Amino acid sequence: MKRGGRILSIGLAAAMGAAMAGCSAGKDTGQPSGADFVQTTVGIYEAEDAVFSGNVQAANPVKDGYSGTGYVEGFQADADSCTFTVTVPEDGFYDLNFVSASSGGEKHNYVSIDGASAGTVYVEESSFTDSGLTRVYLEAGEHEISLSKYWGWIYLDYLEVLTSEPIDERIYEVTAGLCNPNASDETKRLYSYLCDIYGEKFLSGQYCDTGPNGKEFQVIRKATGKTPAVIGLDFIEYTPSRVEHGSKGIATDIAINFWESGGVVTFCWHWNAPSKYLTGQWYSGFYNDYTNIDLAKIMNGEDTEGYELLMEDIDAIAEQLLILQEAKVPILWRPLHEAGGGWFWWGASGPDAYKQLYILLYERLTNEYGLNNLIWVWNGQDAEWYPGDEYVDIIGEDVYPGEKVYTSQVDTYLNAAMNCSTETKLVYMTENGCIFDPDLARRDGAMWGMWCTWSGEFVAKDVAVYTLSEQYTEEYMLIKAYEDEDVITLEDLPDLKTYEIHKDLK
Ligand code: CA
């Protein structure tokens, strides 16, 4: 996770490719099938006629190609927004297209509906172009829809409200096998289970670096009577540049114990850069701001020593993964996370260097170390950073929409499900602040296979006595989510050590 993390919306979902394999019955949402659907415009609202706040104002319309009598500008400070009063005829899903232009380069901005965060939209073109949010649920009647400054620096022409295309049910039917053909039986068993429940159930997950008796698990158990099905762990303290300062990892032992107790384990790795490259406080060395490591130079051969140092770091983590393999623990393995955000050094040299490192890591762990207990979770958060179907089993998105925001993040879900892979793969919310409301996720078709709330203040207060923090998810919503019939907790998991392997994985 990145403190104050941001989600980056990838853009409008593309039409489903014809590459999808056999269509089987998915969940019935009672919607018209895609073939019968014609997208229609419900309303067009000119920005120049909307309500402005802060610095937003009607522009002197020197740019060409606008609609109506002009456009607005002035998205500069945090309170700057443009609000449309929109009326829709019936309850349902709508696409919101903010036709806008960038003042230079990619610009992301917030959308809110009736005061609640609804996601982000982005525009890159300097001429007026589409910038949309898909599948927003609106009840019949009037709504206040705002575009407000996140990065700012756009010209907004108008808002077009359209009916949404129904979800193609095939996105819930996983067509991909495991990318490692030598995956171990325990890994195949776990993956078979994950595919079986996908599209119907949500795995509950929680990061907790002190294990299932740590504060995050304890406060959840106290509030809900349930235990998360998935524990989120981090190889951070095994990284050589931290071990040099006395760090001692305990995550491997926790993982073995949790798996033995019937749970599922996911690992990320806050990869502290090698000491040579640390420029600030050593313990923040995974952030780009605290290291001068240049991944592009390492991957193109200019920095050969850097390459060797990274290989030594990988060796240190491989040693832990081998222990887990020996103990027959399959891992949902999420290395090089949130790359597209650029705040970690592995994401700071752009997608090409990142993809080279991701593939190198895959090849080294899979083929040199023979690690067959890994289910590869790609968390690049942007289709441009996708390394290829042969290196990815699960597409992960990290979502931090704010405090007490329980919306389904369906736009992010659909982007991940439809814009990266040519196969259907599992799509997980690999980190979150707030927990989404399962009712809203089902309604919207945002069938995240898992959530995994980050640790600390996202669930537990930092005090001596374990106390629930309601800053992000309030207790009533935590209870609602953990008691939901479609949410899988530790108590609900089948025996994964004997779970039947799908015949196409054998
Ligand atoms: Ca206009």
Short mmCIF file of C-alpha atoms and ligand atoms in Angstrom, two decimals:
data_model
loop_
_atom_site.label_atom_id
_atom_site.label_comp_id
_atom_site.label_asym_id
_atom_site.label_seq_id
_atom_site.Cartn_x
_atom_site.Cartn_y
_atom_site.Cartn_z
CA MET A 1 0.00 0.00 0.00
CA LYS A 2 0.94 3.58 -0.40
CA ARG A 3 -0.19 5.90 2.35
CA GLY A 4 -2.88 8.12 0.93
CA GLY A 5 -3.02 5.73 -2.01
CA ARG A 6 -4.81 6.65 -5.17
CA ILE A 7 -6.67 4.57 -7.66
CA LEU A 8 -6.02 5.17 -11.28
CA SER A 9 -8.90 4.49 -13.57
CA ILE A 10 -7.76 2.98 -16.84
CA GLY A 11 -10.38 4.53 -19.08
CA LEU A 12 -13.54 3.38 -20.76
CA ALA A 13 -13.97 -0.38 -20.91
CA ALA A 14 -13.36 -1.78 -24.35
CA ALA A 15 -15.81 -4.13 -25.97
CA MET A 16 -15.23 -7.74 -25.04
CA GLY A 17 -12.91 -9.43 -27.48
CA ALA A 18 -13.98 -12.32 -29.62
CA ALA A 19 -11.11 -14.27 -28.09
CA MET A 20 -13.29 -15.37 -25.18
CA ALA A 21 -13.69 -19.08 -24.95
CA GLY A 22 -16.92 -21.02 -24.46
CA CYS A 23 -19.78 -19.02 -23.00
CA SER A 24 -21.44 -20.76 -20.11
CA ALA A 25 -24.24 -19.58 -17.90
CA GLY A 26 -23.12 -16.94 -15.42
CA LYS A 27 -25.15 -15.28 -12.74
CA ASP A 28 -28.51 -14.00 -13.83
CA THR A 29 -28.79 -10.25 -13.39
CA GLY A 30 -32.11 -10.06 -15.22
CA GLN A 31 -30.69 -7.57 -17.71
CA PRO A 32 -31.16 -7.55 -21.47
CA SER A 33 -28.50 -9.48 -23.32
CA GLY A 34 -25.77 -7.54 -25.08
CA ALA A 35 -27.16 -8.39 -28.52
CA ASP A 36 -30.45 -6.56 -27.85
CA PHE A 37 -28.86 -3.50 -26.37
CA VAL A 38 -28.55 -0.14 -28.08
CA GLN A 39 -26.82 2.57 -26.08
CA THR A 40 -28.85 5.77 -25.96
CA THR A 41 -28.13 9.26 -24.72
CA VAL A 42 -30.37 10.19 -21.80
CA GLY A 43 -29.20 13.78 -21.47
CA ILE A 44 -26.55 16.32 -22.39
CA TYR A 45 -25.63 18.99 -19.86
CA GLU A 46 -23.39 21.85 -20.92
CA ALA A 47 -20.70 22.68 -18.38
CA GLU A 48 -21.06 26.40 -19.03
CA ASP A 49 -24.65 26.15 -17.74
CA ALA A 50 -23.74 24.13 -14.63
CA VAL A 51 -22.94 25.33 -11.11
CA PHE A 52 -19.30 26.25 -10.40
CA SER A 53 -17.35 26.48 -7.18
CA GLY A 54 -13.89 27.79 -6.33
CA ASN A 55 -11.85 28.87 -9.32
CA VAL A 56 -14.02 27.15 -11.90
CA GLN A 57 -15.54 29.60 -14.38
CA ALA A 58 -16.78 29.88 -17.94
CA ALA A 59 -13.75 30.16 -20.22
CA ASN A 60 -13.18 32.69 -22.95
CA PRO A 61 -13.81 29.99 -25.59
CA VAL A 62 -10.64 30.14 -27.69
CA LYS A 63 -10.44 26.34 -28.14
CA ASP A 64 -12.28 24.86 -31.12
CA GLY A 65 -14.73 22.03 -31.18
CA TYR A 66 -16.88 22.72 -28.14
CA SER A 67 -20.59 22.09 -27.81
CA GLY A 68 -23.16 24.67 -26.66
CA THR A 69 -21.92 28.18 -25.99
CA GLY A 70 -18.51 27.37 -24.50
CA TYR A 71 -16.73 25.37 -21.78
CA VAL A 72 -15.32 25.85 -18.30
CA GLU A 73 -11.81 26.03 -16.86
CA GLY A 74 -10.11 26.73 -13.54
CA PHE A 75 -9.76 23.29 -11.91
CA GLN A 76 -6.73 24.30 -9.83
CA ALA A 77 -7.40 24.01 -6.11
CA ASP A 78 -9.01 21.29 -4.01
CA ALA A 79 -12.46 22.89 -3.74
CA ASP A 80 -12.75 23.55 -7.47
CA SER A 81 -15.67 21.74 -9.03
CA CYS A 82 -18.44 21.86 -11.59
CA THR A 83 -21.81 20.38 -10.59
CA PHE A 84 -24.55 19.21 -12.94
CA THR A 85 -28.14 18.56 -11.94
CA VAL A 86 -29.06 15.44 -13.88
CA THR A 87 -32.41 13.71 -14.23
CA VAL A 88 -32.74 10.07 -15.25
CA PRO A 89 -36.06 8.46 -16.17
CA GLU A 90 -35.70 5.12 -14.38
CA ASP A 91 -33.58 3.18 -11.91
CA GLY A 92 -30.60 1.62 -13.63
CA PHE A 93 -27.02 1.83 -14.79
CA TYR A 94 -25.71 4.83 -16.67
CA ASP A 95 -22.41 5.85 -18.22
CA LEU A 96 -21.20 9.36 -17.47
CA ASN A 97 -19.10 10.92 -20.20
CA PHE A 98 -17.37 14.16 -19.23
CA VAL A 99 -16.34 15.59 -22.58
CA SER A 100 -13.20 17.51 -21.77
CA ALA A 101 -9.68 18.44 -22.84
CA SER A 102 -6.37 18.44 -21.01
CA SER A 103 -4.25 21.56 -20.71
CA GLY A 104 -1.26 19.21 -21.30
CA GLY A 105 -0.74 15.50 -20.65
CA GLU A 106 -2.81 13.02 -18.66
CA LYS A 107 -5.12 14.51 -16.04
CA HIS A 108 -7.19 12.58 -13.50
CA ASN A 109 -10.15 14.10 -11.70
CA TYR A 110 -12.79 13.03 -9.21
CA VAL A 111 -16.43 12.31 -9.85
CA SER A 112 -18.98 12.44 -7.06
CA ILE A 113 -22.69 11.73 -7.13
CA ASP A 114 -25.01 13.28 -4.54
CA GLY A 115 -21.94 13.99 -2.43
CA ALA A 116 -20.45 10.47 -2.51
CA SER A 117 -17.22 9.52 -4.27
CA ALA A 118 -17.97 7.65 -7.51
CA GLY A 119 -14.51 7.26 -9.00
CA THR A 120 -12.02 9.10 -11.17
CA VAL A 121 -11.98 9.96 -14.86
CA TYR A 122 -9.03 10.91 -16.96
CA VAL A 123 -8.32 12.80 -20.13
CA GLU A 124 -5.09 13.11 -22.06
CA GLU A 125 -6.06 14.77 -25.37
CA SER A 126 -5.70 18.50 -25.81
CA SER A 127 -8.87 18.56 -27.95
CA PHE A 128 -12.32 17.82 -26.51
CA THR A 129 -12.77 14.10 -26.10
CA ASP A 130 -14.65 11.43 -24.14
CA SER A 131 -13.68 10.86 -20.51
CA GLY A 132 -16.00 8.41 -18.91
CA LEU A 133 -17.15 6.47 -15.93
CA THR A 134 -19.07 3.32 -16.78
CA ARG A 135 -21.99 1.65 -15.05
CA VAL A 136 -23.01 4.09 -12.40
CA TYR A 137 -26.25 3.09 -10.68
CA LEU A 138 -28.78 5.93 -10.45
CA GLU A 139 -32.29 5.83 -9.09
CA ALA A 140 -35.00 7.54 -11.14
CA GLY A 141 -35.09 11.29 -10.54
CA GLU A 142 -32.67 14.11 -9.94
CA HIS A 143 -29.00 13.79 -9.00
CA GLU A 144 -26.13 16.19 -8.42
CA ILE A 145 -23.09 14.99 -10.32
CA SER A 146 -19.80 16.82 -9.77
CA LEU A 147 -16.44 16.78 -11.44
CA SER A 148 -13.87 18.13 -9.03
CA LYS A 149 -10.16 18.77 -8.95
CA TYR A 150 -7.81 15.86 -8.29
CA TRP A 151 -4.95 16.67 -10.64
CA GLY A 152 -6.99 19.50 -12.21
CA TRP A 153 -5.96 21.34 -15.38
CA ILE A 154 -8.78 20.41 -17.72
CA TYR A 155 -11.32 22.21 -19.86
CA LEU A 156 -14.79 20.74 -19.42
CA ASP A 157 -17.29 21.06 -22.26
CA TYR A 158 -20.31 18.97 -21.26
CA LEU A 159 -21.59 15.88 -19.48
CA GLU A 160 -23.35 13.24 -21.52
CA VAL A 161 -25.43 10.66 -19.64
CA LEU A 162 -25.99 7.39 -21.50
CA THR A 163 -27.58 4.05 -20.78
CA SER A 164 -24.98 1.40 -19.86
CA GLU A 165 -24.23 -1.67 -21.87
CA PRO A 166 -25.15 -4.81 -19.88
CA ILE A 167 -22.22 -6.75 -18.49
CA ASP A 168 -21.17 -9.68 -20.62
CA GLU A 169 -21.64 -12.58 -18.19
CA ARG A 170 -18.60 -14.32 -19.62
CA ILE A 171 -16.36 -12.08 -17.51
CA TYR A 172 -17.29 -14.25 -14.51
CA GLU A 173 -16.34 -17.55 -16.17
CA VAL A 174 -12.60 -17.99 -15.81
CA THR A 175 -11.08 -19.39 -18.99
CA ALA A 176 -7.43 -19.13 -18.00
CA GLY A 177 -5.47 -21.96 -16.45
CA LEU A 178 -2.46 -21.40 -14.23
CA CYS A 179 0.41 -19.78 -16.14
CA ASN A 180 2.97 -22.16 -14.63
CA PRO A 181 2.36 -25.57 -16.28
CA ASN A 182 4.29 -27.23 -13.44
CA ALA A 183 2.14 -25.79 -10.67
CA SER A 184 1.99 -28.12 -7.68
CA ASP A 185 -1.13 -30.02 -6.73
CA GLU A 186 -1.83 -27.82 -3.70
CA THR A 187 -1.60 -24.79 -5.96
CA LYS A 188 -3.98 -26.37 -8.48
CA ARG A 189 -6.40 -27.27 -5.70
CA LEU A 190 -6.48 -23.73 -4.40
CA TYR A 191 -6.84 -22.27 -7.91
CA SER A 192 -9.66 -24.71 -8.71
CA TYR A 193 -11.51 -23.49 -5.64
CA LEU A 194 -10.89 -19.83 -6.47
CA CYS A 195 -12.31 -20.36 -9.97
CA ASP A 196 -15.32 -22.28 -8.63
CA ILE A 197 -16.48 -19.49 -6.33
CA TYR A 198 -15.61 -16.61 -8.64
CA GLY A 199 -18.54 -14.53 -9.84
CA GLU A 200 -20.66 -15.72 -6.92
CA LYS A 201 -18.64 -15.26 -3.74
CA PHE A 202 -16.21 -12.79 -2.19
CA LEU A 203 -13.20 -13.97 -0.18
CA SER A 204 -12.68 -11.84 2.91
CA GLY A 205 -9.06 -10.83 3.44
CA GLN A 206 -7.02 -8.78 5.88
CA TYR A 207 -3.39 -7.68 6.03
CA CYS A 208 -1.97 -8.44 9.46
CA ASP A 209 1.80 -8.67 9.78
CA THR A 210 1.63 -10.17 13.27
CA GLY A 211 -0.51 -13.13 12.25
CA PRO A 212 -4.02 -14.30 13.03
CA ASN A 213 -3.71 -13.24 16.67
CA GLY A 214 -2.59 -9.76 15.66
CA LYS A 215 -4.71 -6.71 16.32
CA GLU A 216 -6.38 -6.56 12.89
CA PHE A 217 -7.69 -10.12 13.11
CA GLN A 218 -8.64 -9.74 16.74
CA VAL A 219 -10.77 -6.63 16.24
CA ILE A 220 -12.54 -8.25 13.29
CA ARG A 221 -13.23 -11.38 15.34
CA LYS A 222 -14.48 -9.28 18.25
CA ALA A 223 -16.84 -7.26 16.03
CA THR A 224 -18.11 -9.99 13.72
CA GLY A 225 -17.38 -13.34 15.33
CA LYS A 226 -15.64 -14.34 12.09
CA THR A 227 -12.08 -14.68 10.85
CA PRO A 228 -10.88 -13.46 7.44
CA ALA A 229 -10.35 -16.28 4.94
CA VAL A 230 -7.20 -14.69 3.58
CA ILE A 231 -4.25 -13.27 5.49
CA GLY A 232 -2.16 -10.62 3.78
CA LEU A 233 1.56 -10.71 4.52
CA ASP A 234 4.66 -8.90 3.28
CA PHE A 235 8.21 -10.10 2.63
CA ILE A 236 9.48 -6.61 3.45
CA GLU A 237 11.54 -7.59 6.50
CA TYR A 238 13.46 -10.29 4.62
CA THR A 239 14.85 -7.74 2.16
CA PRO A 240 18.66 -7.56 2.47
CA SER A 241 18.86 -3.76 2.93
CA ARG A 242 16.55 -4.09 5.94
CA VAL A 243 18.16 -7.24 7.34
CA GLU A 244 21.40 -5.21 7.42
CA HIS A 245 19.66 -2.94 9.92
CA GLY A 246 18.46 -5.81 12.09
CA SER A 247 15.08 -6.60 10.52
CA LYS A 248 13.90 -10.12 11.09
CA GLY A 249 11.01 -11.50 9.10
CA ILE A 250 8.35 -13.66 10.73
CA ALA A 251 5.88 -13.76 7.85
CA THR A 252 6.94 -17.17 6.51
CA ASP A 253 6.13 -18.90 9.81
CA ILE A 254 2.82 -17.05 10.05
CA ALA A 255 1.94 -18.14 6.51
CA ILE A 256 2.63 -21.81 7.24
CA ASN A 257 0.56 -21.71 10.42
CA PHE A 258 -2.35 -19.93 8.78
CA TRP A 259 -2.42 -22.36 5.86
CA GLU A 260 -2.31 -25.26 8.34
CA SER A 261 -5.29 -23.76 10.15
CA GLY A 262 -7.25 -23.85 6.89
CA GLY A 263 -6.74 -20.32 5.57
CA VAL A 264 -5.37 -18.78 2.39
CA VAL A 265 -2.19 -16.72 2.22
CA THR A 266 -1.32 -13.77 0.03
CA PHE A 267 2.04 -12.03 -0.03
CA CYS A 268 3.20 -8.68 -1.31
CA TRP A 269 6.77 -7.44 -1.13
CA HIS A 270 7.68 -3.88 -0.25
CA TRP A 271 11.06 -4.32 -1.90
CA ASN A 272 13.47 -2.01 -0.09
CA ALA A 273 16.05 -0.95 -2.67
CA PRO A 274 19.63 -2.18 -2.16
CA SER A 275 21.55 -0.06 0.38
CA LYS A 276 23.77 1.45 -2.28
CA TYR A 277 20.78 3.34 -3.67
CA LEU A 278 19.14 4.55 -0.47
CA THR A 279 19.05 8.33 -0.23
CA GLY A 280 16.87 8.92 2.82
CA GLN A 281 15.58 6.96 5.76
CA TRP A 282 16.54 3.35 5.02
CA TYR A 283 13.21 1.89 6.07
CA SER A 284 11.34 3.84 3.37
CA GLY A 285 13.60 2.54 0.62
CA PHE A 286 10.77 1.03 -1.42
CA TYR A 287 9.43 4.52 -2.13
CA ASN A 288 10.88 6.21 -5.14
CA ASP A 289 11.43 9.36 -3.05
CA TYR A 290 13.94 7.55 -0.83
CA THR A 291 16.12 5.90 -3.45
CA ASN A 292 18.04 6.87 -6.56
CA ILE A 293 17.87 3.43 -8.11
CA ASP A 294 17.20 3.63 -11.87
CA LEU A 295 15.42 0.48 -13.02
CA ALA A 296 15.69 1.44 -16.68
CA LYS A 297 19.50 1.52 -16.42
CA ILE A 298 19.52 -1.81 -14.64
CA MET A 299 17.30 -3.46 -17.22
CA ASN A 300 19.13 -2.03 -20.24
CA GLY A 301 22.53 -3.18 -18.97
CA GLU A 302 24.02 0.21 -18.04
CA ASP A 303 24.02 -0.62 -14.32
CA THR A 304 25.31 -4.17 -14.08
CA GLU A 305 26.06 -3.95 -10.36
CA GLY A 306 22.47 -2.89 -9.75
CA TYR A 307 21.30 -5.94 -11.67
CA GLU A 308 23.41 -8.23 -9.48
CA LEU A 309 22.12 -6.56 -6.32
CA LEU A 310 18.52 -7.04 -7.41
CA MET A 311 19.24 -10.71 -8.15
CA GLU A 312 20.62 -11.10 -4.62
CA ASP A 313 17.43 -9.56 -3.23
CA ILE A 314 15.32 -11.97 -5.29
CA ASP A 315 17.44 -14.84 -3.96
CA ALA A 316 16.63 -13.79 -0.40
CA ILE A 317 12.90 -13.86 -1.07
CA ALA A 318 13.15 -17.08 -3.08
CA GLU A 319 14.65 -18.69 0.00
CA GLN A 320 11.45 -17.92 1.92
CA LEU A 321 9.22 -19.04 -0.95
CA LEU A 322 11.13 -22.34 -1.06
CA ILE A 323 10.42 -22.86 2.63
CA LEU A 324 6.74 -22.31 1.88
CA GLN A 325 6.88 -24.69 -1.07
CA GLU A 326 8.53 -27.32 1.09
CA ALA A 327 5.68 -26.88 3.59
CA LYS A 328 3.21 -27.24 0.68
CA VAL A 329 1.77 -23.77 1.13
CA PRO A 330 0.39 -22.19 -2.07
CA ILE A 331 0.73 -18.43 -2.19
CA LEU A 332 -1.25 -15.69 -3.92
CA TRP A 333 1.95 -13.88 -4.85
CA ARG A 334 1.67 -10.17 -5.63
CA PRO A 335 5.13 -8.76 -6.34
CA LEU A 336 5.93 -5.30 -7.75
CA HIS A 337 2.58 -3.90 -6.70
CA GLU A 338 0.91 -0.60 -7.66
CA ALA A 339 3.55 -0.05 -10.32
CA GLY A 340 1.45 2.25 -12.48
CA GLY A 341 1.22 4.75 -9.63
CA GLY A 342 4.94 5.53 -9.88
CA TRP A 343 5.46 5.95 -6.13
CA PHE A 344 7.52 2.76 -5.79
CA TRP A 345 10.93 2.51 -7.49
CA TRP A 346 9.85 -0.47 -9.61
CA GLY A 347 7.17 1.74 -11.15
CA ALA A 348 9.28 4.88 -11.56
CA SER A 349 10.99 4.01 -14.86
CA GLY A 350 7.81 3.41 -16.83
CA PRO A 351 6.04 0.28 -18.03
CA ASP A 352 8.79 -1.23 -20.19
CA ALA A 353 11.42 -1.53 -17.46
CA TYR A 354 8.75 -2.71 -15.02
CA LYS A 355 7.52 -5.43 -17.36
CA GLN A 356 11.08 -6.62 -17.97
CA LEU A 357 11.64 -6.90 -14.21
CA TYR A 358 8.29 -8.63 -13.66
CA ILE A 359 9.04 -11.22 -16.35
CA LEU A 360 12.59 -11.67 -15.06
CA LEU A 361 11.19 -12.28 -11.59
CA TYR A 362 8.67 -14.76 -12.96
CA GLU A 363 11.30 -16.65 -14.94
CA ARG A 364 13.81 -16.71 -12.12
CA LEU A 365 11.40 -17.90 -9.46
CA THR A 366 9.55 -20.33 -11.70
CA ASN A 367 12.28 -21.79 -13.85
CA GLU A 368 15.50 -21.35 -11.87
CA TYR A 369 14.12 -21.88 -8.38
CA GLY A 370 11.41 -24.27 -9.47
CA LEU A 371 8.79 -22.52 -7.39
CA ASN A 372 5.54 -24.20 -8.30
CA ASN A 373 3.48 -22.96 -5.36
CA LEU A 374 2.86 -19.45 -6.68
CA ILE A 375 -0.37 -18.06 -8.08
CA TRP A 376 0.84 -14.90 -9.81
CA VAL A 377 -1.11 -11.77 -8.96
CA TRP A 378 -0.35 -8.86 -11.24
CA ASN A 379 -1.03 -5.47 -9.67
CA GLY A 380 0.31 -2.97 -12.22
CA GLN A 381 -3.00 -1.11 -12.12
CA ASP A 382 -2.84 0.00 -15.75
CA ALA A 383 -3.32 -2.10 -18.90
CA GLU A 384 -0.15 -0.58 -20.39
CA TRP A 385 1.79 -2.32 -17.60
CA TYR A 386 0.36 -5.78 -18.27
CA PRO A 387 3.25 -8.20 -18.87
CA GLY A 388 1.24 -10.79 -20.80
CA ASP A 389 -1.20 -13.61 -20.11
CA GLU A 390 1.58 -16.16 -19.71
CA TYR A 391 2.81 -14.42 -16.51
CA VAL A 392 -0.45 -13.58 -14.76
CA ASP A 393 -3.06 -15.67 -12.94
CA ILE A 394 -4.99 -12.96 -11.11
CA ILE A 395 -5.49 -9.29 -11.93
CA GLY A 396 -5.38 -7.19 -8.77
CA GLU A 397 -6.51 -3.65 -8.12
CA ASP A 398 -5.75 -1.64 -4.99
CA VAL A 399 -8.59 0.69 -4.13
CA TYR A 400 -8.56 3.53 -1.61
CA PRO A 401 -11.59 5.70 -2.42
CA GLY A 402 -11.65 7.62 0.87
CA GLU A 403 -13.36 7.17 4.24
CA LYS A 404 -16.68 5.35 4.69
CA VAL A 405 -17.09 4.83 0.95
CA TYR A 406 -18.79 1.48 0.42
CA THR A 407 -19.42 1.68 -3.32
CA SER A 408 -18.49 -1.32 -5.44
CA GLN A 409 -15.78 0.38 -7.57
CA VAL A 410 -17.40 -1.30 -10.55
CA ASP A 411 -15.64 0.94 -13.05
CA THR A 412 -12.25 -0.23 -11.76
CA TYR A 413 -13.45 -3.82 -11.69
CA LEU A 414 -14.63 -3.77 -15.29
CA ASN A 415 -11.49 -2.04 -16.52
CA ALA A 416 -9.41 -4.74 -14.89
CA ALA A 417 -11.66 -7.53 -16.15
CA MET A 418 -11.91 -6.33 -19.74
CA ASN A 419 -8.85 -4.29 -20.68
CA CYS A 420 -5.83 -6.40 -19.73
CA SER A 421 -6.13 -10.04 -20.68
CA THR A 422 -7.51 -11.77 -23.77
CA GLU A 423 -8.60 -14.61 -21.46
CA THR A 424 -10.96 -14.35 -18.52
CA LYS A 425 -8.90 -14.18 -15.35
CA LEU A 426 -9.77 -13.74 -11.71
CA VAL A 427 -10.05 -10.09 -10.70
CA TYR A 428 -9.32 -9.28 -7.04
CA MET A 429 -9.36 -6.20 -4.87
CA THR A 430 -5.85 -6.89 -3.65
CA GLU A 431 -5.82 -3.98 -1.20
CA ASN A 432 -8.48 -1.67 0.08
CA GLY A 433 -9.17 0.96 2.66
CA CYS A 434 -12.95 0.70 3.09
CA ILE A 435 -14.70 -2.61 2.53
CA PHE A 436 -17.28 -2.48 -0.26
CA ASP A 437 -20.91 -3.27 0.53
CA PRO A 438 -21.59 -6.77 -0.89
CA ASP A 439 -25.15 -5.69 -1.81
CA LEU A 440 -23.77 -2.92 -4.01
CA ALA A 441 -21.15 -5.21 -5.56
CA ARG A 442 -23.82 -7.77 -6.52
CA ARG A 443 -26.14 -5.07 -7.84
CA ASP A 444 -23.37 -3.52 -9.96
CA GLY A 445 -21.82 -6.81 -11.12
CA ALA A 446 -18.50 -5.92 -9.47
CA MET A 447 -17.76 -9.50 -8.48
CA TRP A 448 -14.34 -8.98 -6.93
CA GLY A 449 -13.10 -12.46 -6.03
CA MET A 450 -11.47 -11.09 -2.89
CA TRP A 451 -10.96 -8.00 -0.84
CA CYS A 452 -7.94 -7.62 1.42
CA THR A 453 -8.08 -4.63 3.72
CA TRP A 454 -4.75 -3.01 4.52
CA SER A 455 -3.52 -3.09 8.10
CA GLY A 456 -3.41 -0.45 10.83
CA GLU A 457 -5.93 2.37 10.90
CA PHE A 458 -8.03 0.78 8.16
CA VAL A 459 -9.43 -1.59 10.77
CA ALA A 460 -7.66 -1.24 14.11
CA LYS A 461 -6.70 1.75 16.22
CA ASP A 462 -3.06 2.13 17.14
CA VAL A 463 -3.61 1.80 20.88
CA ALA A 464 -2.49 -0.73 23.49
CA VAL A 465 -5.93 -2.34 23.81
CA TYR A 466 -7.15 -3.80 20.52
CA THR A 467 -9.89 -1.45 19.34
CA LEU A 468 -11.78 -1.31 16.10
CA SER A 469 -11.11 1.77 13.99
CA GLU A 470 -14.22 3.05 12.24
CA GLN A 471 -12.38 5.76 10.33
CA TYR A 472 -12.72 3.84 7.05
CA THR A 473 -15.22 1.04 7.57
CA GLU A 474 -17.81 1.52 10.29
CA GLU A 475 -18.63 -1.39 12.56
CA TYR A 476 -22.11 -1.93 11.08
CA MET A 477 -20.65 -2.33 7.57
CA LEU A 478 -17.85 -4.61 8.79
CA ILE A 479 -20.48 -6.84 10.44
CA LYS A 480 -22.73 -6.68 7.38
CA ALA A 481 -19.88 -7.69 5.08
CA TYR A 482 -18.58 -10.53 7.25
CA GLU A 483 -22.10 -11.90 7.84
CA ASP A 484 -23.09 -11.72 4.17
CA GLU A 485 -24.06 -15.12 2.77
CA ASP A 486 -21.76 -14.67 -0.22
CA VAL A 487 -18.72 -13.63 1.79
CA ILE A 488 -16.31 -16.46 2.52
CA THR A 489 -14.60 -16.36 5.90
CA LEU A 490 -12.09 -18.82 7.36
CA GLU A 491 -15.00 -20.75 8.86
CA ASP A 492 -16.58 -21.19 5.40
CA LEU A 493 -13.52 -22.46 3.50
CA PRO A 494 -13.55 -26.09 2.38
CA ASP A 495 -10.56 -28.35 3.03
CA LEU A 496 -8.24 -26.92 0.41
CA LYS A 497 -5.70 -29.71 0.91
CA THR A 498 -8.11 -32.21 -0.62
CA TYR A 499 -10.17 -29.95 -2.88
CA GLU A 500 -10.72 -31.52 -6.27
CA ILE A 501 -8.44 -30.29 -9.05
CA HIS A 502 -10.24 -29.17 -12.20
CA LYS A 503 -9.76 -31.69 -14.95
CA ASP A 504 -8.29 -29.10 -17.33
CA LEU A 505 -5.57 -28.31 -14.76
CA LYS A 506 -4.45 -31.93 -14.35
CA CA B 1 -20.15 23.28 -23.72
#
